[in-house]
mmCIF file with all atom_site columns, C-alpha atoms in Angstrom:
data_model
loop_
_atom_site.group_PDB
_atom_site.id
_atom_site.type_symbol
_atom_site.label_atom_id
_atom_site.label_alt_id
_atom_site.label_comp_id
_atom_site.label_asym_id
_atom_site.label_entity_id
_atom_site.label_seq_id
_atom_site.pdbx_PDB_ins_code
_atom_site.Cartn_x
_atom_site.Cartn_y
_atom_site.Cartn_z
_atom_site.occupancy
_atom_site.B_iso_or_equiv
_atom_site.pdbx_formal_charge
_atom_site.auth_seq_id
_atom_site.auth_comp_id
_atom_site.auth_asym_id
_atom_site.auth_atom_id
_atom_site.pdbx_PDB_model_num
ATOM 1   C CA . MET A 1 1   ? -14.239 8.057   0.913   1.00 50.00 ? 1020 MET A CA 1
ATOM 2   C CA . PRO A 1 2   ? -11.544 5.902   -0.745  1.00 69.00 ? 1021 PRO A CA 1
ATOM 3   C CA . THR A 1 3   ? -8.545  7.079   1.341   1.00 85.00 ? 1022 THR A CA 1
ATOM 4   C CA . PRO A 1 4   ? -9.138  8.495   4.826   1.00 89.00 ? 1023 PRO A CA 1
ATOM 5   C CA . GLU A 1 5   ? -7.810  11.995  5.454   1.00 92.00 ? 1024 GLU A CA 1
ATOM 6   C CA . PHE A 1 6   ? -5.491  10.797  8.239   1.00 91.00 ? 1025 PHE A CA 1
ATOM 7   C CA . VAL A 1 7   ? -3.758  8.449   5.774   1.00 91.00 ? 1026 VAL A CA 1
ATOM 8   C CA . LEU A 1 8   ? -3.364  11.253  3.225   1.00 90.00 ? 1027 LEU A CA 1
ATOM 9   C CA . GLU A 1 9   ? -1.806  13.410  5.947   1.00 92.00 ? 1028 GLU A CA 1
ATOM 10  C CA . LEU A 1 10  ? 0.621   10.650  6.905   1.00 92.00 ? 1029 LEU A CA 1
ATOM 11  C CA . ARG A 1 11  ? 1.537   10.198  3.239   1.00 93.00 ? 1030 ARG A CA 1
ATOM 12  C CA . ARG A 1 12  ? 2.509   13.891  3.048   1.00 94.00 ? 1031 ARG A CA 1
ATOM 13  C CA . HIS A 1 13  ? 5.213   13.078  5.615   1.00 93.00 ? 1032 HIS A CA 1
ATOM 14  C CA . VAL A 1 14  ? 6.360   9.580   4.629   1.00 94.00 ? 1033 VAL A CA 1
ATOM 15  C CA . GLY A 1 15  ? 5.716   9.492   0.890   1.00 94.00 ? 1034 GLY A CA 1
ATOM 16  C CA . HIS A 1 16  ? 5.349   5.952   -0.417  1.00 95.00 ? 1035 HIS A CA 1
ATOM 17  C CA . ALA A 1 17  ? 7.124   4.283   2.548   1.00 95.00 ? 1036 ALA A CA 1
ATOM 18  C CA . PRO A 1 18  ? 5.314   1.322   4.129   1.00 96.00 ? 1037 PRO A CA 1
ATOM 19  C CA . LEU A 1 19  ? 2.532   2.290   6.528   1.00 96.00 ? 1038 LEU A CA 1
ATOM 20  C CA . PRO A 1 20  ? 0.985   -0.109  9.030   1.00 95.00 ? 1039 PRO A CA 1
ATOM 21  C CA . ILE A 1 21  ? -2.787  0.295   8.700   1.00 96.00 ? 1040 ILE A CA 1
ATOM 22  C CA . VAL A 1 22  ? -5.565  -1.474  10.616  1.00 97.00 ? 1041 VAL A CA 1
ATOM 23  C CA . GLY A 1 23  ? -8.466  -2.549  8.449   1.00 97.00 ? 1042 GLY A CA 1
ATOM 24  C CA . VAL A 1 24  ? -11.636 -4.553  8.926   1.00 98.00 ? 1043 VAL A CA 1
ATOM 25  C CA . THR A 1 25  ? -13.487 -7.080  6.831   1.00 98.00 ? 1044 THR A CA 1
ATOM 26  C CA . ALA A 1 26  ? -17.223 -7.398  7.475   1.00 98.00 ? 1045 ALA A CA 1
ATOM 27  C CA . VAL A 1 27  ? -18.448 -10.804 6.311   1.00 98.00 ? 1046 VAL A CA 1
ATOM 28  C CA . ILE A 1 28  ? -22.151 -9.936  6.096   1.00 98.00 ? 1047 ILE A CA 1
ATOM 29  C CA . LEU A 1 29  ? -24.476 -12.929 6.086   1.00 98.00 ? 1048 LEU A CA 1
ATOM 30  C CA . ASP A 1 30  ? -28.166 -13.330 5.377   1.00 97.00 ? 1049 ASP A CA 1
ATOM 31  C CA . SER A 1 31  ? -29.242 -16.977 5.617   1.00 91.00 ? 1050 SER A CA 1
ATOM 32  C CA . ASP A 1 32  ? -26.863 -18.884 3.342   1.00 89.00 ? 1051 ASP A CA 1
ATOM 33  C CA . GLN A 1 33  ? -25.748 -15.842 1.340   1.00 98.00 ? 1052 GLN A CA 1
ATOM 34  C CA . VAL A 1 34  ? -22.784 -13.486 1.644   1.00 98.00 ? 1053 VAL A CA 1
ATOM 35  C CA . LEU A 1 35  ? -22.896 -9.819  0.632   1.00 98.00 ? 1054 LEU A CA 1
ATOM 36  C CA . MET A 1 36  ? -20.089 -9.275  -1.871  1.00 98.00 ? 1055 MET A CA 1
ATOM 37  C CA . GLY A 1 37  ? -19.059 -6.103  -3.672  1.00 97.00 ? 1056 GLY A CA 1
ATOM 38  C CA . ARG A 1 38  ? -17.048 -5.579  -6.848  1.00 96.00 ? 1057 ARG A CA 1
ATOM 39  C CA . ARG A 1 39  ? -14.193 -3.194  -5.989  1.00 92.00 ? 1058 ARG A CA 1
ATOM 40  C CA . SER A 1 40  ? -13.946 -0.144  -8.233  1.00 89.00 ? 1059 SER A CA 1
ATOM 41  C CA . ASP A 1 41  ? -10.123 -0.137  -8.083  1.00 84.00 ? 1060 ASP A CA 1
ATOM 42  C CA . THR A 1 42  ? -9.388  -3.781  -8.963  1.00 86.00 ? 1061 THR A CA 1
ATOM 43  C CA . GLY A 1 43  ? -12.686 -5.264  -10.141 1.00 91.00 ? 1062 GLY A CA 1
ATOM 44  C CA . ALA A 1 44  ? -12.290 -8.060  -7.584  1.00 92.00 ? 1063 ALA A CA 1
ATOM 45  C CA . TRP A 1 45  ? -15.244 -9.401  -5.590  1.00 96.00 ? 1064 TRP A CA 1
ATOM 46  C CA . ALA A 1 46  ? -14.839 -9.050  -1.823  1.00 96.00 ? 1065 ALA A CA 1
ATOM 47  C CA . PRO A 1 47  ? -16.788 -8.646  1.402   1.00 98.00 ? 1066 PRO A CA 1
ATOM 48  C CA . ILE A 1 48  ? -17.193 -5.098  2.715   1.00 98.00 ? 1067 ILE A CA 1
ATOM 49  C CA . SER A 1 49  ? -13.953 -3.727  4.131   1.00 96.00 ? 1068 SER A CA 1
ATOM 50  C CA . GLY A 1 50  ? -12.354 -0.499  5.240   1.00 95.00 ? 1069 GLY A CA 1
ATOM 51  C CA . ILE A 1 51  ? -9.770  1.309   7.326   1.00 96.00 ? 1070 ILE A CA 1
ATOM 52  C CA . VAL A 1 52  ? -10.176 1.925   11.052  1.00 97.00 ? 1071 VAL A CA 1
ATOM 53  C CA . ASP A 1 53  ? -10.137 5.658   11.826  1.00 96.00 ? 1072 ASP A CA 1
ATOM 54  C CA . PRO A 1 54  ? -7.969  6.911   14.723  1.00 95.00 ? 1073 PRO A CA 1
ATOM 55  C CA . GLY A 1 55  ? -9.746  6.187   18.022  1.00 96.00 ? 1074 GLY A CA 1
ATOM 56  C CA . GLU A 1 56  ? -12.469 4.106   16.347  1.00 97.00 ? 1075 GLU A CA 1
ATOM 57  C CA . GLU A 1 57  ? -13.370 0.638   17.588  1.00 97.00 ? 1076 GLU A CA 1
ATOM 58  C CA . PRO A 1 58  ? -12.961 -1.987  14.830  1.00 98.00 ? 1077 PRO A CA 1
ATOM 59  C CA . ALA A 1 59  ? -16.540 -3.296  15.197  1.00 98.00 ? 1078 ALA A CA 1
ATOM 60  C CA . ALA A 1 60  ? -17.801 0.277   14.774  1.00 98.00 ? 1079 ALA A CA 1
ATOM 61  C CA . THR A 1 61  ? -15.693 0.504   11.611  1.00 98.00 ? 1080 THR A CA 1
ATOM 62  C CA . ALA A 1 62  ? -17.418 -2.605  10.242  1.00 98.00 ? 1081 ALA A CA 1
ATOM 63  C CA . ARG A 1 63  ? -20.849 -1.049  10.853  1.00 98.00 ? 1082 ARG A CA 1
ATOM 64  C CA . ARG A 1 64  ? -19.772 2.313   9.381   1.00 97.00 ? 1083 ARG A CA 1
ATOM 65  C CA . GLU A 1 65  ? -18.245 0.753   6.272   1.00 97.00 ? 1084 GLU A CA 1
ATOM 66  C CA . ALA A 1 66  ? -21.334 -1.405  5.650   1.00 98.00 ? 1085 ALA A CA 1
ATOM 67  C CA . LEU A 1 67  ? -23.487 1.717   5.699   1.00 97.00 ? 1086 LEU A CA 1
ATOM 68  C CA . GLU A 1 68  ? -21.051 3.899   3.704   1.00 95.00 ? 1087 GLU A CA 1
ATOM 69  C CA . GLU A 1 69  ? -20.121 1.354   1.034   1.00 95.00 ? 1088 GLU A CA 1
ATOM 70  C CA . ALA A 1 70  ? -23.292 -0.720  0.730   1.00 96.00 ? 1089 ALA A CA 1
ATOM 71  C CA . GLY A 1 71  ? -26.110 1.266   2.335   1.00 96.00 ? 1090 GLY A CA 1
ATOM 72  C CA . VAL A 1 72  ? -26.944 -1.542  4.776   1.00 98.00 ? 1091 VAL A CA 1
ATOM 73  C CA . GLU A 1 73  ? -27.299 -1.772  8.544   1.00 98.00 ? 1092 GLU A CA 1
ATOM 74  C CA . ILE A 1 74  ? -25.597 -4.754  10.154  1.00 98.00 ? 1093 ILE A CA 1
ATOM 75  C CA . ARG A 1 75  ? -25.104 -6.390  13.524  1.00 98.00 ? 1094 ARG A CA 1
ATOM 76  C CA . VAL A 1 76  ? -21.512 -7.360  14.300  1.00 97.00 ? 1095 VAL A CA 1
ATOM 77  C CA . GLU A 1 77  ? -21.693 -10.793 15.928  1.00 96.00 ? 1096 GLU A CA 1
ATOM 78  C CA . ARG A 1 78  ? -18.155 -11.909 16.625  1.00 96.00 ? 1097 ARG A CA 1
ATOM 79  C CA . LEU A 1 79  ? -14.490 -11.652 15.828  1.00 96.00 ? 1098 LEU A CA 1
ATOM 80  C CA . VAL A 1 80  ? -13.496 -14.107 13.108  1.00 95.00 ? 1099 VAL A CA 1
ATOM 81  C CA . SER A 1 81  ? -9.788  -13.556 12.552  1.00 94.00 ? 1100 SER A CA 1
ATOM 82  C CA . VAL A 1 82  ? -6.820  -11.247 12.882  1.00 95.00 ? 1101 VAL A CA 1
ATOM 83  C CA . HIS A 1 83  ? -4.463  -11.512 9.930   1.00 92.00 ? 1102 HIS A CA 1
ATOM 84  C CA . GLN A 1 84  ? -1.396  -9.600  8.719   1.00 95.00 ? 1103 GLN A CA 1
ATOM 85  C CA . VAL A 1 85  ? -1.836  -9.127  4.974   1.00 94.00 ? 1104 VAL A CA 1
ATOM 86  C CA . PRO A 1 86  ? 1.379   -9.365  2.943   1.00 94.00 ? 1105 PRO A CA 1
ATOM 87  C CA . ARG A 1 87  ? 2.648   -5.913  1.935   1.00 97.00 ? 1106 ARG A CA 1
ATOM 88  C CA . ILE A 1 88  ? 0.605   -4.275  -0.812  1.00 93.00 ? 1107 ILE A CA 1
ATOM 89  C CA . THR A 1 89  ? 1.995   -1.713  -3.212  1.00 95.00 ? 1108 THR A CA 1
ATOM 90  C CA . HIS A 1 90  ? -0.834  0.327   -4.708  1.00 89.00 ? 1109 HIS A CA 1
ATOM 91  C CA . VAL A 1 91  ? -0.695  1.598   -8.315  1.00 88.00 ? 1110 VAL A CA 1
ATOM 92  C CA . ASN A 1 92  ? 0.479   5.027   -7.091  1.00 92.00 ? 1111 ASN A CA 1
ATOM 93  C CA . GLY A 1 93  ? 3.463   3.421   -5.308  1.00 95.00 ? 1112 GLY A CA 1
ATOM 94  C CA . ASP A 1 94  ? 2.086   3.651   -1.765  1.00 95.00 ? 1113 ASP A CA 1
ATOM 95  C CA . GLN A 1 95  ? 3.134   0.631   0.308   1.00 97.00 ? 1114 GLN A CA 1
ATOM 96  C CA . VAL A 1 96  ? 0.803   -0.634  3.032   1.00 96.00 ? 1115 VAL A CA 1
ATOM 97  C CA . ASP A 1 97  ? 1.001   -3.386  5.648   1.00 97.00 ? 1116 ASP A CA 1
ATOM 98  C CA . TYR A 1 98  ? -2.655  -4.044  6.506   1.00 96.00 ? 1117 TYR A CA 1
ATOM 99  C CA . LEU A 1 99  ? -3.594  -5.771  9.740   1.00 97.00 ? 1118 LEU A CA 1
ATOM 100 C CA . ASP A 1 100 ? -7.039  -7.138  8.875   1.00 97.00 ? 1119 ASP A CA 1
ATOM 101 C CA . ILE A 1 101 ? -9.596  -7.755  11.616  1.00 97.00 ? 1120 ILE A CA 1
ATOM 102 C CA . ALA A 1 102 ? -12.484 -9.802  10.241  1.00 97.00 ? 1121 ALA A CA 1
ATOM 103 C CA . PHE A 1 103 ? -15.958 -10.020 11.771  1.00 97.00 ? 1122 PHE A CA 1
ATOM 104 C CA . ARG A 1 104 ? -18.985 -12.220 11.251  1.00 97.00 ? 1123 ARG A CA 1
ATOM 105 C CA . CYS A 1 105 ? -21.913 -9.856  10.693  1.00 98.00 ? 1124 CYS A CA 1
ATOM 106 C CA . THR A 1 106 ? -25.616 -10.256 10.069  1.00 97.00 ? 1125 THR A CA 1
ATOM 107 C CA . TRP A 1 107 ? -27.627 -8.095  7.686   1.00 98.00 ? 1126 TRP A CA 1
ATOM 108 C CA . VAL A 1 108 ? -30.310 -6.117  9.554   1.00 98.00 ? 1127 VAL A CA 1
ATOM 109 C CA . SER A 1 109 ? -31.844 -3.764  6.989   1.00 98.00 ? 1128 SER A CA 1
ATOM 110 C CA . GLY A 1 110 ? -31.351 -1.854  3.763   1.00 97.00 ? 1129 GLY A CA 1
ATOM 111 C CA . ALA A 1 111 ? -31.142 -2.821  0.115   1.00 95.00 ? 1130 ALA A CA 1
ATOM 112 C CA . PRO A 1 112 ? -27.470 -3.081  -0.903  1.00 96.00 ? 1131 PRO A CA 1
ATOM 113 C CA . TRP A 1 113 ? -26.291 -0.487  -3.412  1.00 95.00 ? 1132 TRP A CA 1
ATOM 114 C CA . PRO A 1 114 ? -22.849 0.999   -4.215  1.00 93.00 ? 1133 PRO A CA 1
ATOM 115 C CA . ALA A 1 115 ? -23.361 3.974   -1.914  1.00 90.00 ? 1134 ALA A CA 1
ATOM 116 C CA . ASP A 1 116 ? -19.977 5.727   -2.013  1.00 89.00 ? 1135 ASP A CA 1
ATOM 117 C CA . GLY A 1 117 ? -18.384 4.654   -5.287  1.00 87.00 ? 1136 GLY A CA 1
ATOM 118 C CA . GLU A 1 118 ? -15.798 2.288   -3.764  1.00 89.00 ? 1137 GLU A CA 1
ATOM 119 C CA . LEU A 1 119 ? -17.830 -0.607  -5.159  1.00 94.00 ? 1138 LEU A CA 1
ATOM 120 C CA . THR A 1 120 ? -19.344 -0.782  -8.628  1.00 95.00 ? 1139 THR A CA 1
ATOM 121 C CA . GLU A 1 121 ? -21.954 -3.397  -7.738  1.00 95.00 ? 1140 GLU A CA 1
ATOM 122 C CA . LEU A 1 122 ? -23.147 -5.504  -4.824  1.00 97.00 ? 1141 LEU A CA 1
ATOM 123 C CA . ARG A 1 123 ? -24.698 -8.948  -4.813  1.00 97.00 ? 1142 ARG A CA 1
ATOM 124 C CA . TRP A 1 124 ? -25.908 -11.510 -2.331  1.00 98.00 ? 1143 TRP A CA 1
ATOM 125 C CA . LEU A 1 125 ? -23.967 -14.610 -3.396  1.00 98.00 ? 1144 LEU A CA 1
ATOM 126 C CA . PRO A 1 126 ? -24.563 -18.173 -2.244  1.00 98.00 ? 1145 PRO A CA 1
ATOM 127 C CA . LEU A 1 127 ? -21.684 -19.323 -0.049  1.00 97.00 ? 1146 LEU A CA 1
ATOM 128 C CA . GLU A 1 128 ? -19.967 -21.438 -2.709  1.00 97.00 ? 1147 GLU A CA 1
ATOM 129 C CA . GLN A 1 129 ? -20.070 -18.590 -5.250  1.00 98.00 ? 1148 GLN A CA 1
ATOM 130 C CA . ALA A 1 130 ? -18.754 -16.101 -2.689  1.00 98.00 ? 1149 ALA A CA 1
ATOM 131 C CA . LEU A 1 131 ? -15.870 -18.432 -1.826  1.00 97.00 ? 1150 LEU A CA 1
ATOM 132 C CA . ALA A 1 132 ? -15.044 -18.956 -5.498  1.00 97.00 ? 1151 ALA A CA 1
ATOM 133 C CA . ALA A 1 133 ? -15.082 -15.200 -6.208  1.00 96.00 ? 1152 ALA A CA 1
ATOM 134 C CA . ALA A 1 134 ? -13.010 -14.079 -3.201  1.00 96.00 ? 1153 ALA A CA 1
ATOM 135 C CA . SER A 1 135 ? -9.227  -13.762 -2.927  1.00 90.00 ? 1154 SER A CA 1
ATOM 136 C CA . ALA A 1 136 ? -7.445  -16.301 -0.718  1.00 87.00 ? 1155 ALA A CA 1
ATOM 137 C CA . GLY A 1 137 ? -7.334  -13.987 2.329   1.00 85.00 ? 1156 GLY A CA 1
ATOM 138 C CA . LYS A 1 138 ? -10.976 -12.968 2.051   1.00 94.00 ? 1157 LYS A CA 1
ATOM 139 C CA . ARG A 1 139 ? -11.982 -16.586 1.317   1.00 96.00 ? 1158 ARG A CA 1
ATOM 140 C CA . ARG A 1 140 ? -10.452 -17.606 4.661   1.00 94.00 ? 1159 ARG A CA 1
ATOM 141 C CA . ALA A 1 141 ? -12.402 -14.882 6.480   1.00 95.00 ? 1160 ALA A CA 1
ATOM 142 C CA . ILE A 1 142 ? -15.650 -16.067 4.843   1.00 97.00 ? 1161 ILE A CA 1
ATOM 143 C CA . GLU A 1 143 ? -14.938 -19.710 5.745   1.00 95.00 ? 1162 GLU A CA 1
ATOM 144 C CA . LEU A 1 144 ? -14.255 -18.793 9.357   1.00 94.00 ? 1163 LEU A CA 1
ATOM 145 C CA . ALA A 1 145 ? -17.340 -16.576 9.554   1.00 96.00 ? 1164 ALA A CA 1
ATOM 146 C CA . VAL A 1 146 ? -19.695 -19.336 8.442   1.00 95.00 ? 1165 VAL A CA 1
ATOM 147 C CA . ALA A 1 147 ? -17.979 -22.006 10.564  1.00 89.00 ? 1166 ALA A CA 1
ATOM 148 C CA . GLY A 1 148 ? -20.211 -21.216 13.521  1.00 73.00 ? 1167 GLY A CA 1
ATOM 149 C CA . PRO A 1 149 ? -19.375 -19.998 17.007  1.00 70.00 ? 1168 PRO A CA 1
ATOM 150 C CA . ALA A 1 150 ? -15.719 -21.013 16.892  1.00 73.00 ? 1169 ALA A CA 1
ATOM 151 C CA . GLU A 1 151 ? -12.844 -19.204 18.541  1.00 78.00 ? 1170 GLU A CA 1
ATOM 152 C CA . ALA A 1 152 ? -11.249 -16.395 16.571  1.00 80.00 ? 1171 ALA A CA 1
ATOM 153 C CA . PHE A 1 153 ? -8.405  -17.432 14.261  1.00 77.00 ? 1172 PHE A CA 1
ATOM 154 C CA . PHE A 1 154 ? -4.949  -15.914 14.694  1.00 78.00 ? 1173 PHE A CA 1
ATOM 155 C CA . GLU A 1 155 ? -1.968  -16.587 12.416  1.00 73.00 ? 1174 GLU A CA 1
ATOM 156 C CA . ALA A 1 156 ? 0.779   -18.460 14.277  1.00 67.00 ? 1175 ALA A CA 1
#
């Protein structure tokens, strides 16, 4: 589902005004490869991501989004970073301030496929290719995820 129902309901009240939304990025690893998907809205390559539903734990969101978007089961290993994304204005005029919570995840099972239409294709990319394909914010999440058991990164 591209836009959760609770966001659509909020939009009925606030129109295009900025909304603070909590999202997750699941950096899914298998050996030295990163699962990357081509977004259907922008064509950009990115790790699996999605919006946290009301009352949902962020790690549960990462697992749900991996299954919904890519058809894969994952294990969420650790928090990687918490990052306020600069305001985004979507093509319809909706403004969003995403707080992104990124996790290092490990692939458990399932063959990746664009399960819900949010992604047009999925690929396991070697680390260097994944870093080159990702936006700056997602590149940082990938770098931190593969850095090993470090402390989570928080913007100062």
